[in-house]
Short mmCIF file of C-alpha atoms in Angstrom, two decimals:
data_model
loop_
_atom_site.label_atom_id
_atom_site.label_comp_id
_atom_site.label_asym_id
_atom_site.label_seq_id
_atom_site.Cartn_x
_atom_site.Cartn_y
_atom_site.Cartn_z
CA UNK U 1 32.65 -47.95 66.89
CA UNK U 2 32.59 -45.74 70.02
CA UNK U 3 32.66 -42.14 69.28
CA UNK U 4 35.66 -41.10 71.54
CA UNK U 5 35.03 -37.60 71.75
CA UNK U 6 31.29 -37.64 72.32
CA UNK U 7 29.68 -38.55 75.68
CA UNK U 8 25.96 -39.25 76.08
CA UNK U 9 24.32 -38.62 79.49
CA UNK U 10 20.80 -40.08 79.74
CA UNK U 11 17.96 -39.91 82.06
CA UNK U 12 14.40 -41.38 82.55
CA UNK U 13 13.07 -39.92 79.23
CA UNK U 14 15.00 -42.36 77.29
CA UNK U 15 13.28 -45.31 78.93
CA UNK U 16 9.89 -43.85 78.87
CA UNK U 17 9.07 -45.20 75.39
CA UNK U 18 9.68 -48.64 76.67
CA UNK U 19 6.93 -48.15 79.14
CA UNK U 20 8.85 -47.18 82.27
CA UNK U 21 7.40 -43.96 83.87
CA UNK U 22 9.76 -40.84 84.17
CA UNK U 23 10.60 -40.07 87.71
CA UNK U 24 9.00 -36.87 88.26
CA UNK U 25 5.89 -37.14 85.82
CA UNK U 26 2.29 -37.60 87.08
CA UNK U 27 2.93 -41.34 87.38
CA UNK U 28 6.50 -41.11 88.07
CA UNK U 29 8.52 -43.22 90.65
CA UNK U 30 9.44 -40.17 92.75
CA UNK U 31 5.81 -39.06 92.76
CA UNK U 32 4.37 -42.33 94.05
CA UNK U 33 5.32 -43.02 97.60
CA UNK U 34 4.12 -45.60 99.95
CA UNK U 35 0.99 -45.33 102.33
CA UNK U 36 3.17 -43.48 104.97
CA UNK U 37 6.10 -42.29 103.30
CA UNK U 38 7.17 -40.01 100.43
CA UNK U 39 9.44 -41.53 97.73
CA UNK U 40 12.22 -39.28 99.00
CA UNK U 41 11.83 -40.90 102.27
CA UNK U 42 11.58 -44.47 101.02
CA UNK U 43 14.55 -44.45 98.73
CA UNK U 44 17.07 -43.86 101.20
CA UNK U 45 19.77 -46.06 103.13
CA UNK U 46 18.21 -45.04 106.37
CA UNK U 47 14.78 -46.49 105.34
CA UNK U 48 16.49 -49.65 104.39
CA UNK U 49 18.49 -49.89 107.62
CA UNK U 50 15.56 -48.98 109.94
CA UNK U 51 12.47 -50.45 108.07
CA UNK U 52 13.63 -52.88 105.43
CA UNK U 53 10.20 -54.52 104.99
CA UNK U 54 8.67 -51.42 104.06
CA UNK U 55 11.79 -50.38 101.81
CA UNK U 56 11.96 -53.72 99.95
CA UNK U 57 8.24 -53.79 99.32
CA UNK U 58 8.09 -50.15 97.80
CA UNK U 59 11.31 -51.02 95.82
CA UNK U 60 9.95 -54.36 94.37
CA UNK U 61 6.54 -52.66 93.48
CA UNK U 62 8.26 -49.57 91.94
CA UNK U 63 11.36 -51.02 90.30
CA UNK U 64 11.34 -54.79 89.90
CA UNK U 65 8.01 -54.82 88.07
CA UNK U 66 9.87 -53.33 85.14
CA UNK U 67 12.48 -56.16 84.99
CA UNK U 68 11.20 -57.78 81.80
CA UNK U 69 10.82 -54.52 79.68
CA UNK U 70 12.71 -54.44 76.58
CA UNK U 71 14.99 -51.67 75.14
CA UNK U 72 13.58 -49.31 72.57
CA UNK U 73 15.24 -47.85 69.40
CA UNK U 74 17.13 -45.22 71.43
CA UNK U 75 18.88 -47.77 73.68
CA UNK U 76 19.96 -49.76 70.52
CA UNK U 77 21.13 -46.63 68.76
CA UNK U 78 23.33 -45.75 71.98
CA UNK U 79 24.74 -49.40 72.04
CA UNK U 80 28.05 -48.33 70.42
CA UNK U 81 28.17 -44.85 72.18
CA UNK U 82 30.14 -43.77 75.19
CA UNK U 83 27.29 -43.49 77.68
CA UNK U 84 26.67 -42.64 81.31
CA UNK U 85 23.01 -43.28 82.19
CA UNK U 86 21.02 -42.38 85.46
CA UNK U 87 18.73 -45.23 84.77
CA UNK U 88 19.02 -48.38 86.75
CA UNK U 89 16.64 -50.44 84.38
CA UNK U 90 19.65 -52.09 82.56
CA UNK U 91 17.98 -51.44 79.12
CA UNK U 92 21.25 -50.05 77.78
CA UNK U 93 23.02 -53.43 78.59
CA UNK U 94 20.14 -55.48 77.02
CA UNK U 95 20.63 -53.35 73.76
CA UNK U 96 24.21 -54.31 73.64
CA UNK U 97 26.07 -51.68 75.25
CA UNK U 98 28.78 -53.44 76.97
CA UNK U 99 30.89 -50.65 78.44
CA UNK U 100 28.26 -48.08 79.51
CA UNK U 101 28.29 -46.64 83.11
CA UNK U 102 25.25 -47.10 85.11
CA UNK U 103 25.93 -44.39 87.70
CA UNK U 104 22.89 -44.93 89.89
CA UNK U 105 23.21 -48.72 89.81
CA UNK U 106 21.54 -51.70 88.37
CA UNK U 107 18.08 -53.24 88.90
CA UNK U 108 19.41 -56.65 88.08
CA UNK U 109 22.10 -56.66 90.76
CA UNK U 110 22.48 -56.45 94.49
CA UNK U 111 25.39 -56.26 97.09
CA UNK U 112 25.92 -57.46 100.65
CA UNK U 113 25.35 -54.53 102.94
CA UNK U 114 28.57 -52.81 103.32
CA UNK U 115 30.00 -49.42 104.39
CA UNK U 116 29.98 -46.94 101.55
CA UNK U 117 33.26 -46.68 99.56
CA UNK U 118 34.27 -50.18 99.76
CA UNK U 119 34.63 -52.37 96.63
CA UNK U 120 32.20 -55.44 96.90
CA UNK U 121 31.02 -57.85 94.23
CA UNK U 122 27.92 -57.40 92.31
CA UNK U 123 25.41 -60.27 92.89
CA UNK U 124 22.42 -61.18 90.70
CA UNK U 125 19.19 -59.78 92.15
CA UNK U 126 16.85 -62.49 93.58
CA UNK U 127 13.75 -61.08 91.69
CA UNK U 128 12.72 -64.26 89.93
CA UNK U 129 13.18 -66.09 93.28
CA UNK U 130 10.78 -63.69 95.01
CA UNK U 131 8.15 -64.08 92.03
CA UNK U 132 8.34 -67.93 92.13
CA UNK U 133 7.94 -68.03 95.86
CA UNK U 134 4.85 -65.71 95.98
CA UNK U 135 1.94 -66.45 93.78
CA UNK U 136 0.24 -63.10 94.37
CA UNK U 137 2.78 -60.16 94.04
CA UNK U 138 -0.10 -57.68 94.87
CA UNK U 139 -0.61 -59.25 98.33
CA UNK U 140 1.73 -57.16 100.34
CA UNK U 141 1.15 -59.24 103.56
CA UNK U 142 2.38 -62.44 101.81
CA UNK U 143 5.09 -60.62 99.70
CA UNK U 144 6.91 -58.87 102.42
CA UNK U 145 8.21 -61.98 104.28
CA UNK U 146 9.28 -63.46 101.01
CA UNK U 147 11.36 -60.27 100.15
CA UNK U 148 13.03 -60.35 103.62
CA UNK U 149 14.00 -64.04 103.11
CA UNK U 150 15.38 -63.26 99.59
CA UNK U 151 17.41 -60.44 101.00
CA UNK U 152 18.53 -62.28 104.09
CA UNK U 153 17.08 -60.09 106.73
CA UNK U 154 15.57 -61.57 109.80
CA UNK U 155 11.74 -61.32 110.02
CA UNK U 156 12.14 -61.16 113.72
CA UNK U 157 14.72 -58.50 114.17
CA UNK U 158 13.94 -56.57 110.86
CA UNK U 159 17.62 -55.43 111.07
CA UNK U 160 19.97 -55.76 107.99
CA UNK U 161 23.15 -57.43 108.96
CA UNK U 162 26.43 -56.24 107.32
CA UNK U 163 28.21 -58.64 105.10
CA UNK U 164 25.13 -60.97 105.20
CA UNK U 165 22.15 -59.14 104.15
CA UNK U 166 21.50 -58.14 100.58
CA UNK U 167 20.88 -54.43 99.43
CA UNK U 168 19.61 -53.42 96.05
CA UNK U 169 22.53 -52.12 93.83
CA UNK U 170 21.06 -48.58 93.65
CA UNK U 171 22.37 -45.16 94.81
CA UNK U 172 19.85 -43.85 97.29
CA UNK U 173 19.13 -40.41 98.18
CA UNK U 174 21.30 -40.38 101.30
CA UNK U 175 24.18 -42.05 99.57
CA UNK U 176 27.03 -40.68 97.50
CA UNK U 177 28.85 -41.65 94.34
CA UNK U 178 31.73 -44.11 94.72
CA UNK U 179 33.82 -46.16 92.42
CA UNK U 180 31.53 -49.22 93.02
CA UNK U 181 29.23 -46.99 90.67
CA UNK U 182 32.26 -46.35 88.40
CA UNK U 183 32.34 -42.60 89.39
CA UNK U 184 36.13 -42.19 88.50
CA UNK U 185 35.48 -43.78 85.02
CA UNK U 186 32.60 -41.54 84.43
CA UNK U 187 34.59 -38.54 85.32
CA UNK U 188 37.38 -39.43 83.05
CA UNK U 189 34.88 -39.65 80.13
CA UNK U 190 33.54 -36.27 81.04
CA UNK U 191 37.08 -34.66 81.09
CA UNK U 192 37.75 -36.19 77.69
CA UNK U 193 34.58 -35.33 75.95
CA UNK U 194 34.70 -32.59 73.36
CA UNK U 195 30.91 -32.93 72.92
CA UNK U 196 28.33 -33.93 75.57
CA UNK U 197 24.79 -34.81 74.74
CA UNK U 198 22.13 -34.78 77.44
CA UNK U 199 19.05 -36.99 76.58
CA UNK U 200 15.82 -37.20 78.48
CA UNK U 201 16.95 -35.74 81.83
CA UNK U 202 15.50 -33.16 84.06
CA UNK U 203 19.01 -31.99 85.47
CA UNK U 204 17.61 -32.72 88.99
CA UNK U 205 20.48 -34.99 90.09
CA UNK U 206 24.17 -34.29 90.89
CA UNK U 207 25.64 -36.34 88.13
CA UNK U 208 24.14 -34.00 85.51
CA UNK U 209 25.33 -31.06 87.35
CA UNK U 210 29.01 -32.46 87.41
CA UNK U 211 28.71 -33.26 83.67
CA UNK U 212 27.42 -29.88 82.74
CA UNK U 213 29.91 -28.04 84.79
CA UNK U 214 32.83 -30.14 83.35
CA UNK U 215 31.66 -29.70 79.85
CA UNK U 216 31.45 -25.96 80.27
CA UNK U 217 34.93 -25.83 81.96
CA UNK U 218 36.50 -27.70 79.07
CA UNK U 219 34.64 -25.60 76.23
CA UNK U 220 33.01 -28.88 75.18
CA UNK U 221 30.05 -28.61 72.83
CA UNK U 222 26.87 -29.22 74.84
CA UNK U 223 23.45 -30.43 73.46
CA UNK U 224 20.32 -31.02 75.32
CA UNK U 225 17.67 -33.49 73.83
CA UNK U 226 14.18 -33.07 75.42
CA UNK U 227 10.61 -32.02 74.29
CA UNK U 228 10.49 -29.47 77.10
CA UNK U 229 14.08 -28.89 78.14
CA UNK U 230 14.98 -26.74 81.18
CA UNK U 231 16.62 -23.50 80.19
CA UNK U 232 20.14 -23.96 81.71
CA UNK U 233 21.04 -20.25 81.35
CA UNK U 234 24.08 -20.65 79.04
CA UNK U 235 23.94 -19.16 75.53
CA UNK U 236 26.21 -21.66 73.92
CA UNK U 237 24.03 -24.91 74.50
CA UNK U 238 22.14 -26.33 71.68
CA UNK U 239 18.68 -27.45 72.41
CA UNK U 240 16.76 -30.12 70.52
CA UNK U 241 13.18 -29.74 71.48
CA UNK U 242 12.15 -33.27 70.71
CA UNK U 243 11.90 -36.77 72.16
CA UNK U 244 15.18 -38.86 72.17
CA UNK U 245 13.40 -41.22 69.62
CA UNK U 246 12.95 -38.30 67.15
CA UNK U 247 16.40 -37.03 67.76
CA UNK U 248 17.76 -40.74 66.83
CA UNK U 249 15.35 -41.10 64.03
CA UNK U 250 16.56 -37.74 62.42
CA UNK U 251 20.21 -38.89 62.75
CA UNK U 252 19.66 -42.45 61.60
CA UNK U 253 17.67 -41.36 58.57
#
């Protein structure tokens, strides 16, 4: 049964125990770029539009390699909770949470290239087609044309076509929250929450700032679960200096 008055906001720390690196750790996804670009340059709509071969190769190697990872005890504990996650790994859905909001998108979905703000269908991502068509996924020279074909991008022009080419369903650094990412629903949950629990997040992205600001304005109870939490500068926040797994274990026991 969903706790109607509690909202959980989760970040990369929750999936770390499943084997997915946190974004800003030593082996993190935002600390490992490509040969010529930083992660912040790679994970942009502009890079997808101008150099889709580089973008797709980086995205596949950084994200799609985690497509078979299983949810951990925290994901299962959150399965019946009201949840907004920053993670695109889909592990909350695999754990059984049918209503969670993946505010930054989902690894297992793509869309056609479209103008931001439009409502378009989500399409199953072609990762398995890519894997079956290329017998050496570590060979970038062979992998790149397979990715371009799978995402319907011309290998000659290297120009994604609106309403034809596929784009990963992920909110990139130079994009903004829209209702395709269920932003209005997330905001409704934030405004209705009497308690907000942040788990495994570094508070470095906009959604956590929005949620924190809303919780403070509504005088909601605020908890932060993190082994090394950032001091947010508000006295009434309760900090749990522990992993999400330890937090869940204490409550399950």
